[in-house]
């Protein structure tokens, strides 16, 4: 892996962006890119000196675009912009998301079409490299004309205003700058507008959603295989020949994975000639359902990577005589895909809940509620209530924010994307999905216990062993919330996926596909 990334000239992938945020890769501006940035800055200076009317450089903003600003006031105009647009409310967004906003903003501005000063970009990179992250409220963006409010809060620190986190401590930005012997910046013409015009709030949440949902999709296939083994389901529906007849990329991937995960399973082989004709949909249709969610994820990944390497500023400065006021800041391209990816994430939880219910029914040789002492013990009756509640909560979050638009800026901005809401809702659904997956793990491991002494395959057995190392077999009733929380930790801290990958590698099992990677 290359430990250096060149902002503005190299292609930024989702994985590399996350690595920069994690401190594994350092982002820099090379000399050729620096020259492009400085050239764009000089073109803006020409516009100011020639008093050419260009939006946001020597005019007011939004409905004030016809108000001319004197050359002497062009710098004050930009600092006023950041202050007046800092109207966000609610809890701060996660620090990692704010850091991703910084990284993606540098990538957009460093391409040399925004009239930003090199010194301003270097200060933003200083924030990234030193992990001094601005405090950004979660609510207030309508996702068009850029993510104005959150981006304004993100860059208040350049002026010595707002708050930042440093080593977990929240403090005034002015204190952090003084601590490091740095002065606040004086923004030049267009710089404030360049900083707050763009989709970096939506984009940062999209980047993290691609990673989180990828993890959830990978878990879903393995947990689904465990549930299938617990219910002695058939692997025949995963035959490659079947899916060549309906060759969606996601469907083929999931079918290949399930077929690979279940190959030569003692449990599967033990009932190869039984008289059960076919399984319920939640088992038989995993390639179609998980695969459809994977297709949506693939589209989100594609559009997120395009946005990562785009210029979303306005106006775009080609040169002093050629500027275009357009709409590259509009969040609709990401808002729509985030909305239907929210449905895709919710559906992973929906089908997982159905498998939990199926395992509790007492069918296929399993005891009712997965306990031998039902009556005195409720067994795994009530955890499925929780999955049902989470599934329904997710359904209420599936209303597409991008289907709504409330005019703003006195009608100048008469159609907005609401993509910031789309991006945050997706993470709420993934939060719930992670708990649903933890509960399905509880059911699947318990169901597999009733198939002993038969064994499954190395990956499935390793995952079952991981569960049993942390959560014992359920005999008598106990506080199942404790078990759920332990399994939720395995789901969210990477332990479950690490077990899958390490076991697959040790057994020469190839279940990944480069097209579905994030680098």
Coordinates of C-alpha atoms in Angstrom, one line a residue:
X1 CA 0.0 0.0 0.0
X2 CA 1.3 3.5 -0.9
X3 CA 1.7 5.6 2.2
X4 CA 1.3 8.9 0.4
X5 CA -1.6 10.2 -1.6
X6 CA -1.4 13.3 -3.9
X7 CA -4.5 15.5 -3.4
X8 CA -6.0 16.9 -6.5
X9 CA -3.9 14.8 -9.0
X10 CA -4.4 11.2 -7.8
X11 CA -7.6 9.2 -7.9
X12 CA -9.1 8.9 -4.5
X13 CA -10.8 5.7 -3.5
X14 CA -13.1 5.1 -0.6
X15 CA -10.5 2.8 1.0
X16 CA -7.7 5.3 0.6
X17 CA -9.9 8.1 2.0
X18 CA -10.6 6.0 5.1
X19 CA -6.9 5.2 5.4
X20 CA -6.0 8.9 5.4
X21 CA -8.6 9.5 8.1
X22 CA -7.1 6.6 10.1
X23 CA -3.6 8.0 9.8
X24 CA -2.3 5.1 7.7
X25 CA -1.8 7.2 4.6
X26 CA -0.6 10.8 4.4
X27 CA -2.2 13.2 1.9
X28 CA 0.0 15.8 0.3
X29 CA -0.1 18.4 -2.4
X30 CA 2.7 17.9 -5.0
X31 CA 4.4 20.8 -6.8
X32 CA 2.4 20.5 -10.0
X33 CA -0.9 20.6 -8.1
X34 CA 0.3 23.5 -6.0
X35 CA 1.1 25.4 -9.2
X36 CA -2.5 24.8 -10.5
X37 CA -4.0 25.9 -7.2
X38 CA -1.9 29.1 -7.3
X39 CA -2.8 29.8 -10.9
X40 CA -6.5 29.5 -10.1
X41 CA -6.0 31.9 -7.1
X42 CA -4.4 34.5 -9.4
X43 CA -7.3 34.2 -11.8
X44 CA -9.7 35.2 -9.0
X45 CA -7.4 38.1 -8.1
X46 CA -7.8 39.3 -11.8
X47 CA -11.5 39.1 -11.5
X48 CA -11.5 41.3 -8.4
X49 CA -9.1 43.9 -9.8
X50 CA -11.0 44.1 -13.1
X51 CA -14.2 44.4 -11.2
X52 CA -15.8 41.7 -13.3
X53 CA -19.2 40.7 -11.8
X54 CA -18.8 37.0 -10.7
X55 CA -21.1 35.4 -8.2
X56 CA -19.7 35.1 -4.7
X57 CA -16.5 36.9 -5.5
X58 CA -17.8 40.4 -5.7
X59 CA -21.5 39.9 -5.3
X60 CA -23.7 38.9 -2.4
X61 CA -24.9 35.3 -1.9
X62 CA -28.1 33.5 -2.8
X63 CA -30.9 36.1 -3.4
X64 CA -28.3 38.8 -2.9
X65 CA -26.5 37.8 -6.0
X66 CA -27.3 41.1 -7.7
X67 CA -25.7 43.1 -4.9
X68 CA -22.2 44.2 -5.8
X69 CA -19.4 44.2 -3.3
X70 CA -16.5 46.6 -3.4
X71 CA -13.0 45.3 -3.9
X72 CA -12.1 46.4 -0.4
X73 CA -14.8 44.3 1.1
X74 CA -14.3 41.1 -0.8
X75 CA -12.3 39.5 2.1
X76 CA -14.8 40.6 4.8
X77 CA -17.5 39.1 2.5
X78 CA -15.9 35.7 2.8
X79 CA -15.5 35.6 6.6
X80 CA -19.0 36.9 7.0
X81 CA -20.2 34.0 4.9
X82 CA -18.7 31.4 7.2
X83 CA -20.1 33.1 10.3
X84 CA -23.6 33.7 9.0
X85 CA -23.9 30.2 7.6
X86 CA -22.9 28.5 10.8
X87 CA -26.5 27.7 11.9
X88 CA -26.2 23.9 12.5
X89 CA -28.1 22.4 15.4
X90 CA -28.1 19.0 17.2
X91 CA -25.4 16.7 18.4
X92 CA -21.9 16.8 16.9
X93 CA -21.3 14.4 14.0
X94 CA -18.7 11.7 14.7
X95 CA -15.1 12.9 14.6
X96 CA -14.2 10.5 11.8
X97 CA -17.0 11.9 9.6
X98 CA -15.8 15.4 10.2
X99 CA -12.3 14.3 9.3
X100 CA -13.5 12.7 6.1
X101 CA -15.2 16.0 5.3
X102 CA -11.9 17.8 5.6
X103 CA -10.1 15.2 3.4
X104 CA -12.8 15.2 0.7
X105 CA -12.9 19.0 0.6
X106 CA -9.1 19.2 0.0
X107 CA -9.4 16.7 -2.8
X108 CA -12.1 18.8 -4.5
X109 CA -10.4 22.2 -4.0
X110 CA -6.9 21.0 -4.9
X111 CA -8.0 20.3 -8.5
X112 CA -7.5 24.0 -9.3
X113 CA -10.9 25.3 -10.3
X114 CA -12.0 27.0 -7.1
X115 CA -9.7 30.0 -6.5
X116 CA -8.6 28.8 -3.1
X117 CA -5.2 29.9 -1.6
X118 CA -2.6 27.3 -1.2
X119 CA -2.0 28.4 2.4
X120 CA -5.7 27.7 3.2
X121 CA -5.4 24.1 1.9
X122 CA -2.2 23.6 3.8
X123 CA -4.0 24.7 7.0
X124 CA -6.8 22.2 6.4
X125 CA -4.2 19.5 5.8
X126 CA -2.6 20.5 9.1
X127 CA -5.9 19.8 10.8
X128 CA -6.0 16.4 9.2
X129 CA -2.4 15.4 9.9
X130 CA -2.6 16.6 13.6
X131 CA -6.1 15.1 14.1
X132 CA -7.5 18.4 15.3
X133 CA -11.1 18.0 14.2
X134 CA -13.7 20.8 14.1
X135 CA -17.0 20.3 15.9
X136 CA -19.8 20.0 13.4
X137 CA -23.5 19.9 14.3
X138 CA -25.5 17.1 12.6
X139 CA -28.5 19.0 11.4
X140 CA -29.1 22.1 9.2
X141 CA -28.1 21.1 5.7
X142 CA -30.7 20.9 2.9
X143 CA -28.1 19.3 0.6
X144 CA -28.0 21.9 -2.2
X145 CA -26.0 25.0 -2.7
X146 CA -23.6 22.7 -0.9
X147 CA -23.9 21.4 2.6
X148 CA -23.7 25.0 3.7
X149 CA -24.2 24.9 7.5
X150 CA -22.0 21.9 8.3
X151 CA -19.3 23.1 6.0
X152 CA -19.4 26.6 7.6
X153 CA -18.9 25.0 11.1
X154 CA -16.2 22.8 9.7
X155 CA -14.1 25.8 8.6
X156 CA -14.8 28.3 11.4
X157 CA -11.6 27.1 13.0
X158 CA -9.6 28.7 10.1
X159 CA -10.8 32.0 11.3
X160 CA -10.2 31.1 15.0
X161 CA -13.9 30.6 15.7
X162 CA -15.9 27.5 16.6
X163 CA -14.7 24.5 18.5
X164 CA -12.4 21.6 17.8
X165 CA -11.5 18.2 19.3
X166 CA -7.8 17.5 20.1
X167 CA -6.9 14.2 21.8
X168 CA -10.5 13.7 22.8
X169 CA -10.8 17.2 24.4
X170 CA -13.3 19.6 23.1
X171 CA -12.0 23.2 23.1
X172 CA -12.4 26.6 21.4
X173 CA -10.6 26.7 18.1
X174 CA -8.7 29.8 19.1
X175 CA -7.2 27.9 22.1
X176 CA -6.1 25.1 19.8
X177 CA -4.5 27.5 17.4
X178 CA -2.7 29.4 20.2
X179 CA -1.5 26.1 21.7
X180 CA 0.3 25.3 18.4
X181 CA 1.5 28.9 17.8
X182 CA -0.7 29.4 14.8
X183 CA -2.6 32.5 13.7
X184 CA -6.1 32.5 12.3
X185 CA -6.4 33.0 8.5
X186 CA -7.7 36.0 6.6
X187 CA -9.8 34.6 3.7
X188 CA -9.3 36.0 0.2
X189 CA -12.0 36.6 -2.5
X190 CA -14.1 33.5 -3.1
X191 CA -12.4 31.4 -0.4
X192 CA -15.3 31.3 2.0
X193 CA -17.7 30.3 -0.8
X194 CA -15.3 27.6 -2.1
X195 CA -15.1 26.2 1.4
X196 CA -18.9 25.9 2.0
X197 CA -20.1 25.0 -1.5
X198 CA -19.9 21.3 -2.0
X199 CA -21.4 18.0 -0.9
X200 CA -18.7 16.9 1.6
X201 CA -21.2 16.4 4.5
X202 CA -23.3 14.0 2.4
X203 CA -20.1 12.5 0.9
X204 CA -18.4 11.8 4.2
X205 CA -21.5 9.9 5.5
X206 CA -21.7 8.0 2.2
X207 CA -18.0 6.9 2.4
X208 CA -18.5 5.5 5.9
X209 CA -21.8 3.9 4.9
X210 CA -20.1 2.1 2.0
X211 CA -17.7 0.6 4.5
X212 CA -20.3 -0.2 7.2
X213 CA -22.8 -1.7 4.8
X214 CA -20.0 -3.7 3.1
X215 CA -19.2 -5.3 6.5
X216 CA -22.9 -5.9 7.1
X217 CA -23.4 -7.6 3.7
X218 CA -20.3 -9.8 4.3
X219 CA -21.7 -10.8 7.8
X220 CA -25.2 -11.4 6.4
X221 CA -24.0 -14.2 4.0
X222 CA -22.1 -16.0 6.8
X223 CA -24.8 -15.6 9.4
X224 CA -27.4 -16.7 6.9
X225 CA -25.3 -19.8 6.2
X226 CA -25.2 -20.6 9.9
X227 CA -29.0 -20.2 10.1
X228 CA -29.4 -22.5 7.1
X229 CA -27.2 -25.1 8.8
X230 CA -29.2 -24.8 12.0
X231 CA -32.4 -25.4 10.1
X232 CA -30.9 -28.1 7.9
X233 CA -31.7 -26.1 4.7
X234 CA -30.5 -27.0 1.3
X235 CA -27.5 -25.6 -0.6
X236 CA -29.0 -26.5 -4.0
X237 CA -30.6 -23.1 -4.5
X238 CA -27.0 -21.6 -4.6
X239 CA -25.9 -23.7 -7.6
X240 CA -24.0 -21.5 -10.0
X241 CA -25.9 -22.7 -13.0
X242 CA -29.1 -21.3 -11.6
X243 CA -27.7 -17.8 -11.2
X244 CA -26.1 -17.7 -14.7
X245 CA -29.7 -17.7 -15.9
X246 CA -30.4 -14.5 -14.0
X247 CA -26.9 -13.0 -13.8
X248 CA -27.2 -10.0 -11.5
X249 CA -23.7 -9.2 -10.0
X250 CA -24.8 -9.2 -6.4
X251 CA -26.9 -12.3 -6.8
X252 CA -24.1 -14.3 -8.4
X253 CA -21.6 -13.1 -5.6
X254 CA -23.9 -14.2 -2.8
X255 CA -24.7 -17.6 -4.4
X256 CA -21.1 -18.3 -5.0
X257 CA -20.3 -17.4 -1.4
X258 CA -23.0 -19.6 0.1
X259 CA -22.1 -22.5 -2.2
X260 CA -18.5 -22.1 -1.1
X261 CA -19.3 -21.7 2.6
X262 CA -21.4 -24.9 2.6
X263 CA -19.4 -27.1 0.3
X264 CA -18.7 -30.6 1.9
X265 CA -20.7 -29.7 5.1
X266 CA -21.5 -32.8 7.2
X267 CA -24.8 -31.1 8.2
X268 CA -25.8 -30.5 4.5
X269 CA -24.7 -34.0 3.4
X270 CA -26.6 -35.6 6.2
X271 CA -30.0 -34.7 4.7
X272 CA -29.1 -34.7 1.0
X273 CA -31.8 -37.2 0.1
X274 CA -34.6 -36.1 2.5
X275 CA -38.1 -35.6 1.2
X276 CA -38.2 -31.8 2.0
X277 CA -38.9 -30.3 -1.4
X278 CA -37.9 -26.7 -0.8
X279 CA -37.0 -24.2 1.9
X280 CA -38.8 -21.0 3.0
X281 CA -37.8 -17.9 1.1
X282 CA -35.6 -16.5 3.9
X283 CA -33.3 -19.4 3.3
X284 CA -33.8 -20.3 -0.4
X285 CA -33.7 -16.7 -1.7
X286 CA -30.7 -15.3 0.1
X287 CA -28.8 -14.8 -3.2
X288 CA -31.7 -12.8 -4.6
X289 CA -32.4 -10.7 -1.4
X290 CA -28.8 -10.3 -0.1
X291 CA -27.7 -9.9 -3.7
X292 CA -30.2 -7.1 -4.4
X293 CA -28.9 -5.2 -1.4
X294 CA -25.3 -5.9 -2.7
X295 CA -26.3 -4.4 -6.1
X296 CA -27.5 -1.2 -4.4
X297 CA -24.3 -1.1 -2.4
X298 CA -22.3 -1.4 -5.6
X299 CA -24.1 1.5 -7.1
X300 CA -23.6 3.6 -4.0
X301 CA -19.9 2.7 -4.1
X302 CA -19.6 3.8 -7.8
X303 CA -21.4 7.1 -7.3
X304 CA -19.5 7.9 -4.1
X305 CA -16.2 7.3 -5.8
X306 CA -17.2 9.6 -8.7
X307 CA -18.1 12.3 -6.1
X308 CA -14.8 11.8 -4.3
X309 CA -13.0 12.9 -7.4
X310 CA -15.3 15.7 -8.5
X311 CA -15.3 19.5 -8.2
X312 CA -18.5 20.4 -6.4
X313 CA -17.8 24.2 -6.0
X314 CA -19.6 27.1 -7.5
X315 CA -18.8 29.1 -9.5
X316 CA -16.2 27.1 -11.3
X317 CA -13.2 29.2 -12.3
X318 CA -11.6 28.1 -15.6
X319 CA -9.9 31.5 -15.9
X320 CA -10.7 35.2 -15.2
X321 CA -12.8 35.5 -18.4
X322 CA -14.4 32.1 -18.1
X323 CA -16.3 31.3 -15.0
X324 CA -19.5 29.2 -14.8
X325 CA -22.2 29.4 -12.2
X326 CA -23.7 26.0 -12.3
X327 CA -25.1 23.4 -9.9
X328 CA -22.2 20.9 -9.2
X329 CA -23.0 21.5 -5.5
X330 CA -26.4 19.9 -5.7
X331 CA -26.6 16.7 -3.6
X332 CA -29.3 14.9 -5.7
X333 CA -26.9 12.3 -7.3
X334 CA -25.9 11.0 -3.9
X335 CA -29.2 11.7 -2.1
X336 CA -31.2 9.3 -4.3
X337 CA -28.7 6.4 -4.1
X338 CA -28.4 6.9 -0.4
X339 CA -32.2 6.7 -0.1
X340 CA -32.6 3.4 -1.9
X341 CA -29.4 2.0 -0.2
X342 CA -31.3 2.7 3.0
X343 CA -34.0 0.3 1.8
X344 CA -31.3 -2.2 0.8
X345 CA -29.9 -2.1 4.4
X346 CA -33.3 -2.4 5.9
X347 CA -34.1 -5.5 3.8
X348 CA -31.0 -7.3 5.2
X349 CA -32.6 -6.9 8.6
X350 CA -36.0 -7.8 7.4
X351 CA -34.9 -11.2 6.0
X352 CA -32.7 -11.8 9.1
X353 CA -35.7 -11.3 11.3
X354 CA -37.7 -13.9 9.3
X355 CA -34.9 -16.4 9.8
X356 CA -35.0 -15.8 13.6
X357 CA -38.7 -16.4 13.6
X358 CA -38.3 -19.5 11.5
X359 CA -35.7 -21.0 13.9
X360 CA -38.1 -20.4 16.9
X361 CA -41.1 -22.2 15.4
X362 CA -40.0 -25.7 16.4
X363 CA -39.7 -27.0 12.8
X364 CA -37.1 -29.1 11.1
X365 CA -36.3 -31.1 14.2
X366 CA -35.5 -28.0 16.3
X367 CA -37.2 -27.6 19.7
X368 CA -39.7 -24.8 20.0
X369 CA -38.1 -21.5 20.9
X370 CA -34.7 -23.3 20.7
X371 CA -35.0 -24.7 24.3
X372 CA -35.5 -28.2 25.6
X373 CA -37.4 -26.8 28.6
X374 CA -40.1 -24.6 27.0
X375 CA -42.8 -23.6 29.5
X376 CA -40.8 -23.0 32.6
X377 CA -38.3 -21.3 30.3
X378 CA -39.3 -18.9 27.5
X379 CA -36.1 -19.6 25.6
X380 CA -35.5 -17.5 22.5
X381 CA -39.1 -16.2 22.4
X382 CA -38.5 -12.5 23.1
X383 CA -35.2 -11.6 21.2
X384 CA -37.3 -11.9 18.0
X385 CA -39.6 -9.2 19.4
X386 CA -36.5 -6.9 19.4
X387 CA -35.7 -7.8 15.8
X388 CA -39.3 -7.1 14.9
X389 CA -39.2 -3.7 16.6
X390 CA -35.9 -2.8 14.9
X391 CA -37.2 -4.0 11.5
X392 CA -40.2 -1.8 11.8
X393 CA -38.2 1.2 13.0
X394 CA -36.0 0.7 9.9
X395 CA -39.1 0.7 7.7
X396 CA -40.1 4.1 9.1
X397 CA -36.7 5.4 8.2
X398 CA -37.0 4.3 4.6
X399 CA -39.1 7.3 3.5
X400 CA -36.8 8.9 0.8
X401 CA -35.7 12.3 2.0
X402 CA -34.7 13.1 -1.6
X403 CA -38.4 12.9 -2.6
X404 CA -39.0 16.1 -0.6
X405 CA -37.8 19.6 -1.4
X406 CA -38.5 22.8 0.5
X407 CA -37.5 26.0 -1.3
X408 CA -34.9 28.1 0.5
X409 CA -33.0 31.4 0.0
X410 CA -36.1 33.4 -0.9
X411 CA -36.8 31.0 -3.8
X412 CA -33.4 31.3 -5.4
X413 CA -32.6 27.8 -4.3
X414 CA -36.0 26.4 -5.2
X415 CA -35.1 22.7 -5.4
X416 CA -32.9 21.0 -2.8
X417 CA -31.8 17.4 -2.3
X418 CA -32.2 16.9 1.4
X419 CA -29.3 14.4 0.9
X420 CA -27.8 15.2 4.3
X421 CA -30.9 13.6 5.9
X422 CA -30.7 10.6 3.5
X423 CA -27.1 10.1 4.5
X424 CA -27.8 10.2 8.3
X425 CA -30.8 8.0 8.0
X426 CA -28.8 5.3 6.3
X427 CA -26.5 5.1 9.3
X428 CA -29.5 4.9 11.7
X429 CA -30.7 1.8 9.7
X430 CA -27.2 0.2 9.8
X431 CA -27.1 0.8 13.5
X432 CA -30.3 -1.2 13.9
X433 CA -29.2 -3.8 11.4
X434 CA -26.0 -4.5 13.4
X435 CA -28.2 -5.4 16.4
X436 CA -30.5 -7.6 14.3
X437 CA -27.4 -9.5 13.0
X438 CA -26.2 -10.0 16.6
X439 CA -29.6 -11.5 17.5
X440 CA -29.6 -13.7 14.4
X441 CA -26.2 -15.0 15.5
X442 CA -27.7 -15.9 18.9
X443 CA -30.4 -17.9 17.2
X444 CA -28.1 -19.5 14.6
X445 CA -25.5 -20.7 17.0
X446 CA -28.2 -22.1 19.3
X447 CA -29.8 -23.9 16.4
X448 CA -26.5 -25.3 15.2
X449 CA -25.9 -26.7 18.7
X450 CA -28.9 -29.1 18.2
X451 CA -27.2 -30.6 15.1
X452 CA -24.2 -32.0 17.0
X453 CA -22.2 -34.1 16.5
X454 CA -22.5 -33.1 12.8
X455 CA -20.1 -30.4 11.7
X456 CA -20.4 -27.7 9.1
X457 CA -17.5 -26.2 7.1
X458 CA -14.4 -24.4 8.5
X459 CA -15.7 -20.8 8.2
X460 CA -19.1 -21.6 9.6
X461 CA -17.6 -23.7 12.4
X462 CA -15.1 -20.9 13.2
X463 CA -17.9 -18.4 13.5
X464 CA -19.9 -20.7 15.7
X465 CA -16.9 -21.3 17.9
X466 CA -16.4 -17.5 18.2
X467 CA -19.9 -17.1 19.4
X468 CA -19.5 -20.0 21.9
X469 CA -16.3 -18.5 23.2
X470 CA -18.2 -15.4 24.3
X471 CA -21.8 -16.6 24.8
X472 CA -22.5 -20.1 26.2
X473 CA -25.3 -22.4 25.0
X474 CA -28.7 -21.5 26.3
X475 CA -30.2 -24.0 28.7
X476 CA -32.2 -22.1 31.3
X477 CA -33.4 -18.6 30.8
X478 CA -31.0 -15.8 31.6
X479 CA -30.8 -12.1 30.8
X480 CA -30.5 -12.3 27.0
X481 CA -29.7 -8.6 26.6
X482 CA -26.3 -9.4 28.0
X483 CA -25.7 -12.0 25.3
X484 CA -27.0 -9.6 22.6
X485 CA -24.7 -6.9 23.7
X486 CA -21.7 -9.2 23.7
X487 CA -22.5 -10.4 20.2
X488 CA -23.1 -6.8 19.0
X489 CA -19.5 -6.1 20.1
X490 CA -18.3 -9.0 18.0
X491 CA -20.3 -7.7 15.0
X492 CA -19.2 -4.1 15.3
X493 CA -15.5 -4.4 16.5
X494 CA -14.5 -6.4 13.5
X495 CA -13.9 -9.7 15.4
X496 CA -16.5 -11.6 13.5
X497 CA -15.2 -10.5 10.0
X498 CA -11.6 -11.1 11.1
X499 CA -12.6 -14.7 12.1
X500 CA -14.2 -15.2 8.7
X501 CA -11.2 -13.8 6.7
X502 CA -8.5 -15.6 8.7
X503 CA -10.3 -18.9 8.5
X504 CA -10.9 -18.5 4.8
X505 CA -7.3 -17.7 4.2
X506 CA -6.0 -20.6 6.3
X507 CA -8.2 -23.0 4.3
X508 CA -7.5 -21.5 0.9
X509 CA -11.2 -20.4 0.5
X510 CA -11.6 -17.5 -1.9
X511 CA -14.9 -15.9 -1.3
X512 CA -14.2 -12.3 -2.3
X513 CA -14.4 -10.4 -5.6
X514 CA -12.2 -7.4 -6.5
X515 CA -15.2 -5.6 -8.0
X516 CA -16.8 -5.5 -4.6
X517 CA -13.7 -4.0 -2.8
X518 CA -13.4 -0.4 -1.7
X519 CA -9.8 0.3 -3.0

